[in-house]
Amino acid sequence: MKGFTTLDRYVIRQLFVALAASTGGLAALIWLTQSLRFVSLVVDRGLSLRVFIELTSMMIPSFVAVVLPITTFIVTLFMYQRLAGDRELTVMRAAGLSPFALARPGLVCASFATALTFLLNLWIVPVSYRDFRQFEFQIRNKMAAFMLQEGVFTRVSDVMTVYVRERDHDGTLRGIVVEDDRVANSRATILAKRGTMLLVNDQPRVVLFEGSRQEIDPKTGRLTMLLFDRNALDLTSNKDNQVRYRDAAEMSLHELLSPNPHEVSNRDRGKLAVEGWRRITSPFTAFSFAMIGLVAVLQGAFSRHGNISRPLFAVVTVVALLALNLLLQNLASRNTALIPLILIEAAVPGLICAAMLFASAISSSGSNVTRLGASRDASPAAR
């Protein structure tokens, strides 16, 4: 890293290692808790562990985008507080380093986190979340039908369960039992000696041979049976469930800020606009939170016994800003005129902290220049 001193590289290395560890650990914890929601989906559909990991790993970029501003603040506050506790900041100040020089590693870390959050919000997260929704849709409606296991009752959809006694190497199914509840108040049980899986118009179907379809009339209670030599059965749910509606999180920034009026109702336009501005403004919170941590440690007088009040105040401030951000997003979704407040809440705290941290350095450097000029003017008279 050209242009950085040995002290800069030392602090930057510690900041980036701690940022990677904390962000990865927190994102992994969130992934573990959120992925439990899909265990039943995978187990009920009879899918493998590889499919489960592949499905849930697509949510990791969104978790990183959420926790990165918070971990940037935690890492910056903790590392600089540790430098202050070990008297390393005192030595750096005694060596003549300015507040800007002391804060430069933290600014590098904050700038990196801001740029990475922009990359995640504007490109990686929408793409990965769209792939996640599409993969989940395929599992619910298509893939599970091809993962039928021998001797297992497999729920290929919410209204259909399939049992297969045996599956040959060529894919032929034998001893098939289908519980079909797609028609309300008309449960049907289908039995067949054998069957073959097919994909017709991107939909899974099974061709049944030598079977019967049994239904009980709910009004009369009579059993009706239909014998067939060949019958094609669609293994998906009702056609209404085959239409996948896109979520705001998988839309591009252009689609959020300029939605198609034929696809988005006026009631939902505010929510889409808030989501778009959230993607734009949330990276600035990483910079603002880091600046709050820097001000909490670098601003103020040195205390030999340490000072816990300033770091505690920084933590309370960040928590308050997070709560305020959620409140503004909720209000702005109902009244789009409040959307500029989201940008103000994200960027202004960082600018205020930068002014607090560097204004004294600028004024002190100006006074030093004034004193230096005065001493040069007085030197001929002294001679």
Short mmCIF file of C-alpha atoms in Angstrom, two decimals:
data_model
loop_
_atom_site.label_atom_id
_atom_site.label_comp_id
_atom_site.label_asym_id
_atom_site.label_seq_id
_atom_site.Cartn_x
_atom_site.Cartn_y
_atom_site.Cartn_z
CA MET A 1 0.00 0.00 0.00
CA LYS A 2 1.90 2.97 -1.30
CA GLY A 3 1.50 6.27 0.50
CA PHE A 4 0.81 4.63 3.87
CA THR A 5 3.22 4.58 6.76
CA THR A 6 4.15 1.50 8.75
CA LEU A 7 1.69 2.53 11.47
CA ASP A 8 -1.08 2.91 8.88
CA ARG A 9 -0.46 -0.57 7.49
CA TYR A 10 -0.36 -1.99 11.01
CA VAL A 11 -3.74 -0.54 11.98
CA ILE A 12 -5.34 -1.20 8.58
CA ARG A 13 -4.34 -4.87 8.71
CA GLN A 14 -5.95 -5.28 12.13
CA LEU A 15 -9.10 -3.46 11.03
CA PHE A 16 -9.59 -5.57 7.91
CA VAL A 17 -8.91 -8.87 9.65
CA ALA A 18 -11.39 -8.00 12.40
CA LEU A 19 -13.94 -6.75 9.85
CA ALA A 20 -13.76 -9.97 7.82
CA ALA A 21 -14.02 -12.16 10.92
CA SER A 22 -16.91 -10.27 12.53
CA THR A 23 -18.89 -9.84 9.30
CA GLY A 24 -18.41 -13.47 8.30
CA GLY A 25 -19.30 -14.75 11.76
CA LEU A 26 -22.42 -12.61 12.12
CA ALA A 27 -23.59 -13.41 8.58
CA ALA A 28 -23.05 -17.12 9.24
CA LEU A 29 -25.09 -16.88 12.44
CA ILE A 30 -27.96 -15.19 10.63
CA TRP A 31 -27.71 -17.74 7.81
CA LEU A 32 -27.96 -20.57 10.34
CA THR A 33 -31.06 -19.16 11.99
CA GLN A 34 -32.80 -18.23 8.74
CA SER A 35 -31.98 -21.47 6.94
CA LEU A 36 -33.93 -23.46 9.54
CA ARG A 37 -37.11 -22.22 7.86
CA PHE A 38 -36.26 -24.27 4.78
CA VAL A 39 -35.44 -27.53 6.52
CA SER A 40 -39.03 -28.72 6.36
CA LEU A 41 -39.25 -27.70 2.70
CA VAL A 42 -36.22 -29.79 1.77
CA VAL A 43 -37.13 -32.73 4.02
CA ASP A 44 -40.74 -32.89 2.84
CA ARG A 45 -39.62 -32.76 -0.80
CA GLY A 46 -36.98 -35.44 -0.23
CA LEU A 47 -34.08 -33.29 -1.47
CA SER A 48 -30.41 -33.70 -0.61
CA LEU A 49 -28.19 -31.70 1.74
CA ARG A 50 -26.38 -30.24 -1.26
CA VAL A 51 -29.60 -28.71 -2.56
CA PHE A 52 -30.34 -27.28 0.90
CA ILE A 53 -26.91 -25.62 1.14
CA GLU A 54 -27.09 -24.37 -2.43
CA LEU A 55 -30.52 -22.84 -1.81
CA THR A 56 -29.77 -21.11 1.49
CA SER A 57 -26.30 -19.89 0.46
CA MET A 58 -27.95 -17.60 -2.05
CA MET A 59 -29.22 -15.49 0.86
CA ILE A 60 -25.74 -14.83 2.30
CA PRO A 61 -25.04 -11.66 0.22
CA SER A 62 -28.19 -10.02 1.60
CA PHE A 63 -27.10 -10.87 5.15
CA VAL A 64 -23.65 -9.36 4.54
CA ALA A 65 -25.19 -6.17 3.15
CA VAL A 66 -27.30 -5.78 6.29
CA VAL A 67 -24.60 -6.45 8.90
CA LEU A 68 -21.63 -4.75 7.19
CA PRO A 69 -22.38 -1.19 8.41
CA ILE A 70 -22.87 -2.48 11.95
CA THR A 71 -19.71 -4.59 11.98
CA THR A 72 -17.75 -1.65 10.52
CA PHE A 73 -18.77 0.46 13.51
CA ILE A 74 -18.02 -2.32 16.00
CA VAL A 75 -14.60 -3.06 14.52
CA THR A 76 -13.60 0.60 14.27
CA LEU A 77 -14.69 1.38 17.82
CA PHE A 78 -13.14 -1.76 19.29
CA MET A 79 -9.79 -1.53 17.50
CA TYR A 80 -9.25 2.16 18.25
CA GLN A 81 -10.40 1.67 21.82
CA ARG A 82 -7.84 -1.11 22.17
CA LEU A 83 -5.12 1.13 20.70
CA ALA A 84 -6.07 3.76 23.24
CA GLY A 85 -6.05 1.26 26.09
CA ASP A 86 -2.61 -0.03 25.09
CA ARG A 87 -1.32 3.59 24.97
CA GLU A 88 -0.49 3.19 21.29
CA LEU A 89 -2.56 6.23 20.37
CA THR A 90 -0.70 8.21 23.02
CA VAL A 91 2.62 7.28 21.45
CA MET A 92 1.31 8.19 17.99
CA ARG A 93 0.16 11.59 19.23
CA ALA A 94 3.51 12.14 20.93
CA ALA A 95 5.21 11.33 17.61
CA GLY A 96 3.37 14.30 16.07
CA LEU A 97 0.58 12.50 14.20
CA SER A 98 -2.45 14.68 13.50
CA PRO A 99 -6.05 13.55 14.11
CA PHE A 100 -6.40 12.93 10.38
CA ALA A 101 -3.30 10.71 10.38
CA LEU A 102 -4.67 8.77 13.34
CA ALA A 103 -8.07 8.36 11.69
CA ARG A 104 -6.70 7.49 8.23
CA PRO A 105 -6.78 3.67 8.72
CA GLY A 106 -10.35 3.91 9.98
CA LEU A 107 -11.29 6.04 6.97
CA VAL A 108 -9.79 3.44 4.64
CA CYS A 109 -11.80 0.69 6.32
CA ALA A 110 -14.98 2.80 6.22
CA SER A 111 -14.47 3.64 2.54
CA PHE A 112 -13.97 -0.04 1.70
CA ALA A 113 -17.14 -1.02 3.61
CA THR A 114 -19.11 1.75 1.87
CA ALA A 115 -17.94 0.67 -1.60
CA LEU A 116 -18.63 -3.00 -0.84
CA THR A 117 -22.13 -2.19 0.42
CA PHE A 118 -22.83 -0.25 -2.78
CA LEU A 119 -21.70 -3.26 -4.82
CA LEU A 120 -23.87 -5.61 -2.79
CA ASN A 121 -26.98 -3.44 -2.80
CA LEU A 122 -26.94 -2.42 -6.44
CA TRP A 123 -25.85 -5.66 -8.09
CA ILE A 124 -24.99 -8.78 -6.08
CA VAL A 125 -27.96 -8.91 -3.68
CA PRO A 126 -30.73 -8.44 -6.31
CA VAL A 127 -29.17 -11.09 -8.56
CA SER A 128 -28.59 -13.63 -5.79
CA TYR A 129 -32.02 -13.09 -4.26
CA ARG A 130 -33.68 -13.50 -7.66
CA ASP A 131 -31.83 -16.79 -8.15
CA PHE A 132 -32.88 -17.85 -4.64
CA ARG A 133 -36.56 -17.16 -5.31
CA GLN A 134 -36.41 -18.94 -8.65
CA PHE A 135 -34.68 -21.98 -7.16
CA GLU A 136 -37.18 -22.11 -4.28
CA PHE A 137 -40.04 -21.90 -6.78
CA GLN A 138 -38.61 -24.80 -8.76
CA ILE A 139 -38.24 -26.90 -5.63
CA ARG A 140 -41.82 -26.26 -4.57
CA ASN A 141 -43.38 -26.87 -7.97
CA LYS A 142 -41.03 -28.83 -10.22
CA MET A 143 -37.87 -30.39 -8.85
CA ALA A 144 -39.44 -32.36 -6.03
CA ALA A 145 -41.48 -34.36 -8.51
CA PHE A 146 -38.24 -35.78 -9.98
CA MET A 147 -36.81 -36.61 -6.56
CA LEU A 148 -39.34 -39.29 -5.65
CA GLN A 149 -37.78 -41.85 -3.32
CA GLU A 150 -38.64 -45.50 -3.01
CA GLY A 151 -40.89 -46.37 -0.09
CA VAL A 152 -41.37 -42.73 0.95
CA PHE A 153 -44.49 -40.58 0.90
CA THR A 154 -43.24 -37.42 -0.87
CA ARG A 155 -45.21 -34.17 -0.83
CA VAL A 156 -44.57 -32.78 -4.29
CA SER A 157 -46.88 -29.84 -3.51
CA ASP A 158 -49.17 -28.65 -0.77
CA VAL A 159 -52.10 -30.55 -2.26
CA MET A 160 -50.46 -33.69 -3.60
CA THR A 161 -48.57 -36.61 -2.04
CA VAL A 162 -46.94 -39.41 -4.04
CA TYR A 163 -45.75 -42.84 -2.94
CA VAL A 164 -43.54 -45.06 -5.11
CA ARG A 165 -42.80 -48.64 -4.10
CA GLU A 166 -39.90 -49.15 -6.50
CA ARG A 167 -37.88 -47.17 -9.02
CA ASP A 168 -35.98 -48.94 -11.81
CA HIS A 169 -32.63 -47.85 -13.21
CA ASP A 170 -34.30 -46.61 -16.40
CA GLY A 171 -36.57 -44.30 -14.36
CA THR A 172 -39.70 -46.46 -14.47
CA LEU A 173 -41.86 -46.11 -11.36
CA ARG A 174 -43.70 -49.12 -9.95
CA GLY A 175 -46.41 -49.38 -7.33
CA ILE A 176 -47.61 -45.76 -7.48
CA VAL A 177 -50.08 -44.18 -5.05
CA VAL A 178 -51.13 -40.55 -5.50
CA GLU A 179 -53.24 -38.53 -3.04
CA ASP A 180 -54.68 -35.67 -5.11
CA ASP A 181 -56.38 -32.81 -3.22
CA ARG A 182 -56.22 -30.16 -5.92
CA VAL A 183 -60.00 -30.02 -6.30
CA ALA A 184 -61.68 -28.69 -3.16
CA ASN A 185 -63.99 -31.17 -1.37
CA SER A 186 -63.07 -33.85 -3.90
CA ARG A 187 -60.12 -35.90 -2.69
CA ALA A 188 -58.96 -38.50 -5.17
CA THR A 189 -56.71 -41.52 -4.72
CA ILE A 190 -54.90 -42.77 -7.79
CA LEU A 191 -53.32 -46.22 -7.99
CA ALA A 192 -51.13 -47.44 -10.84
CA LYS A 193 -48.86 -50.43 -11.45
CA ARG A 194 -46.18 -48.39 -13.21
CA GLY A 195 -45.42 -44.94 -14.56
CA THR A 196 -42.84 -42.75 -16.32
CA MET A 197 -41.70 -39.20 -15.52
CA LEU A 198 -41.89 -36.57 -18.27
CA LEU A 199 -41.32 -32.82 -18.58
CA VAL A 200 -44.05 -31.15 -20.64
CA ASN A 201 -43.91 -27.35 -21.15
CA ASP A 202 -41.42 -27.07 -18.28
CA GLN A 203 -43.91 -28.83 -15.95
CA PRO A 204 -43.35 -32.29 -14.36
CA ARG A 205 -45.85 -34.95 -15.30
CA VAL A 206 -46.07 -38.69 -14.84
CA VAL A 207 -47.69 -41.07 -17.31
CA LEU A 208 -49.49 -43.79 -15.38
CA PHE A 209 -50.27 -47.24 -16.77
CA GLU A 210 -52.83 -49.84 -15.64
CA GLY A 211 -54.39 -47.98 -12.77
CA SER A 212 -57.54 -46.60 -11.23
CA ARG A 213 -58.83 -43.28 -9.89
CA GLN A 214 -61.08 -43.46 -6.80
CA GLU A 215 -63.17 -40.61 -5.42
CA ILE A 216 -65.82 -40.34 -2.69
CA ASP A 217 -68.74 -38.03 -3.34
CA PRO A 218 -68.88 -35.72 -0.28
CA LYS A 219 -72.67 -35.36 -0.61
CA THR A 220 -73.73 -38.98 -1.07
CA GLY A 221 -70.67 -40.75 0.36
CA ARG A 222 -70.60 -43.11 -2.63
CA LEU A 223 -67.28 -44.35 -4.02
CA THR A 224 -66.68 -43.89 -7.72
CA MET A 225 -63.86 -45.69 -9.50
CA LEU A 226 -62.42 -45.03 -12.93
CA LEU A 227 -60.16 -47.65 -14.50
CA PHE A 228 -57.59 -46.57 -17.08
CA ASP A 229 -54.85 -48.14 -19.16
CA ARG A 230 -52.94 -44.87 -19.55
CA ASN A 231 -53.34 -41.51 -17.84
CA ALA A 232 -51.12 -38.37 -17.68
CA LEU A 233 -51.00 -36.67 -14.30
CA ASP A 234 -49.65 -33.17 -13.66
CA LEU A 235 -47.60 -33.27 -10.44
CA THR A 236 -47.76 -29.53 -9.78
CA SER A 237 -50.39 -27.68 -7.82
CA ASN A 238 -53.07 -25.44 -9.33
CA LYS A 239 -52.04 -23.24 -12.22
CA ASP A 240 -52.42 -20.11 -10.08
CA ASN A 241 -49.45 -21.25 -8.02
CA GLN A 242 -47.27 -21.51 -11.13
CA VAL A 243 -47.12 -17.73 -11.53
CA ARG A 244 -44.17 -16.41 -9.53
CA TYR A 245 -44.62 -12.83 -8.44
CA ARG A 246 -41.38 -10.93 -8.03
CA ASP A 247 -40.40 -9.45 -4.71
CA ALA A 248 -39.05 -5.90 -4.38
CA ALA A 249 -35.71 -7.25 -3.16
CA GLU A 250 -35.05 -8.95 -6.52
CA MET A 251 -35.88 -5.94 -8.69
CA SER A 252 -33.20 -3.71 -10.15
CA LEU A 253 -32.74 -0.13 -9.00
CA HIS A 254 -34.31 1.20 -12.19
CA GLU A 255 -37.39 -0.97 -11.72
CA LEU A 256 -37.78 0.25 -8.15
CA LEU A 257 -37.48 3.96 -8.89
CA SER A 258 -39.35 3.83 -12.24
CA PRO A 259 -41.80 0.91 -11.94
CA ASN A 260 -44.00 -0.22 -14.78
CA PRO A 261 -47.49 1.21 -14.10
CA HIS A 262 -49.07 -1.85 -15.71
CA GLU A 263 -47.34 -4.21 -13.27
CA VAL A 264 -47.23 -2.15 -10.05
CA SER A 265 -50.24 -0.58 -8.39
CA ASN A 266 -50.15 2.95 -7.02
CA ARG A 267 -50.41 1.56 -3.49
CA ASP A 268 -47.10 -0.31 -3.86
CA ARG A 269 -45.12 2.43 -5.61
CA GLY A 270 -44.14 4.01 -2.30
CA LYS A 271 -42.73 0.73 -0.97
CA LEU A 272 -40.68 0.22 -4.12
CA ALA A 273 -39.32 3.76 -3.96
CA VAL A 274 -38.29 3.31 -0.33
CA GLU A 275 -36.54 0.05 -1.19
CA GLY A 276 -34.66 1.76 -4.01
CA TRP A 277 -33.53 4.65 -1.82
CA ARG A 278 -32.60 2.23 0.94
CA ARG A 279 -30.15 0.56 -1.42
CA ILE A 280 -28.65 3.95 -2.29
CA THR A 281 -28.44 5.35 1.23
CA SER A 282 -27.54 2.33 3.37
CA PRO A 283 -23.87 2.33 2.22
CA PHE A 284 -23.49 5.81 3.69
CA THR A 285 -24.43 4.42 7.08
CA ALA A 286 -21.25 2.33 7.05
CA PHE A 287 -19.21 5.52 6.72
CA SER A 288 -21.30 7.39 9.30
CA PHE A 289 -21.11 4.58 11.86
CA ALA A 290 -17.34 4.33 11.43
CA MET A 291 -16.98 8.09 11.92
CA ILE A 292 -19.03 7.89 15.11
CA GLY A 293 -16.63 5.25 16.41
CA LEU A 294 -13.60 7.37 15.48
CA VAL A 295 -14.98 10.46 17.18
CA ALA A 296 -15.79 8.47 20.32
CA VAL A 297 -12.15 7.41 20.70
CA LEU A 298 -10.07 10.18 19.12
CA GLN A 299 -12.06 13.20 20.26
CA GLY A 300 -11.68 14.48 23.80
CA ALA A 301 -8.96 14.51 26.40
CA PHE A 302 -6.84 11.50 27.28
CA SER A 303 -7.81 9.62 30.43
CA ARG A 304 -5.28 7.42 32.19
CA HIS A 305 -8.00 5.15 33.59
CA GLY A 306 -9.90 4.95 30.33
CA ASN A 307 -13.20 6.52 29.40
CA ILE A 308 -16.20 4.27 28.91
CA SER A 309 -18.76 7.05 28.58
CA ARG A 310 -17.79 8.08 25.03
CA PRO A 311 -17.84 4.51 23.56
CA LEU A 312 -21.12 3.86 25.36
CA PHE A 313 -22.56 7.06 23.95
CA ALA A 314 -21.41 5.98 20.46
CA VAL A 315 -23.21 2.64 20.82
CA VAL A 316 -26.41 4.36 21.95
CA THR A 317 -26.15 6.79 19.05
CA VAL A 318 -25.81 4.01 16.46
CA VAL A 319 -28.74 2.09 17.95
CA ALA A 320 -30.83 5.25 17.85
CA LEU A 321 -29.88 5.86 14.21
CA LEU A 322 -30.85 2.30 13.28
CA ALA A 323 -34.23 2.72 14.96
CA LEU A 324 -34.71 6.10 13.28
CA ASN A 325 -33.87 4.59 9.91
CA LEU A 326 -36.54 1.90 10.30
CA LEU A 327 -39.06 4.52 11.38
CA LEU A 328 -38.30 6.76 8.40
CA GLN A 329 -38.59 3.86 5.96
CA ASN A 330 -41.98 2.95 7.39
CA LEU A 331 -43.23 6.53 7.20
CA ALA A 332 -41.75 7.17 3.75
CA SER A 333 -43.50 4.11 2.30
CA ARG A 334 -46.78 5.88 3.12
CA ASN A 335 -45.63 9.41 2.27
CA THR A 336 -42.92 9.57 -0.41
CA ALA A 337 -42.23 13.22 0.43
CA LEU A 338 -40.28 11.96 3.47
CA ILE A 339 -37.81 9.94 1.36
CA PRO A 340 -35.09 12.68 1.45
CA LEU A 341 -35.00 12.26 5.23
CA ILE A 342 -33.60 8.74 4.70
CA LEU A 343 -30.59 10.18 2.86
CA ILE A 344 -30.13 12.88 5.50
CA GLU A 345 -30.25 10.34 8.32
CA ALA A 346 -27.68 8.14 6.57
CA ALA A 347 -25.11 10.75 5.47
CA VAL A 348 -25.35 13.75 7.80
CA PRO A 349 -24.08 11.99 11.00
CA GLY A 350 -20.88 11.06 9.18
CA LEU A 351 -20.36 14.61 7.94
CA ILE A 352 -20.95 16.04 11.42
CA CYS A 353 -18.48 13.61 12.97
CA ALA A 354 -15.90 14.41 10.29
CA ALA A 355 -16.26 18.11 11.02
CA MET A 356 -15.90 17.48 14.75
CA LEU A 357 -12.83 15.31 14.28
CA PHE A 358 -10.92 17.31 11.70
CA ALA A 359 -11.96 20.90 12.42
CA SER A 360 -9.61 21.13 15.38
CA ALA A 361 -6.76 19.75 13.28
CA ILE A 362 -7.37 22.33 10.55
CA SER A 363 -7.56 25.19 13.04
CA SER A 364 -4.43 24.03 14.85
CA SER A 365 -2.49 23.72 11.60
CA GLY A 366 -3.63 27.22 10.64
CA SER A 367 -2.46 28.66 13.95
CA ASN A 368 0.89 26.89 13.54
CA VAL A 369 1.33 28.49 10.13
CA THR A 370 0.47 31.90 11.60
CA ARG A 371 2.98 31.47 14.41
CA LEU A 372 5.63 30.32 11.94
CA GLY A 373 5.08 33.38 9.77
CA ALA A 374 5.22 35.68 12.79
CA SER A 375 8.51 34.15 13.94
CA ARG A 376 10.01 34.66 10.47
CA ASP A 377 8.93 38.33 10.47
CA ALA A 378 10.46 38.85 13.91
CA SER A 379 13.77 37.15 13.08
CA PRO A 380 15.39 40.19 11.22
CA ALA A 381 14.59 42.49 14.16
CA ALA A 382 16.12 39.98 16.55
CA ARG A 383 19.26 39.95 14.49
#
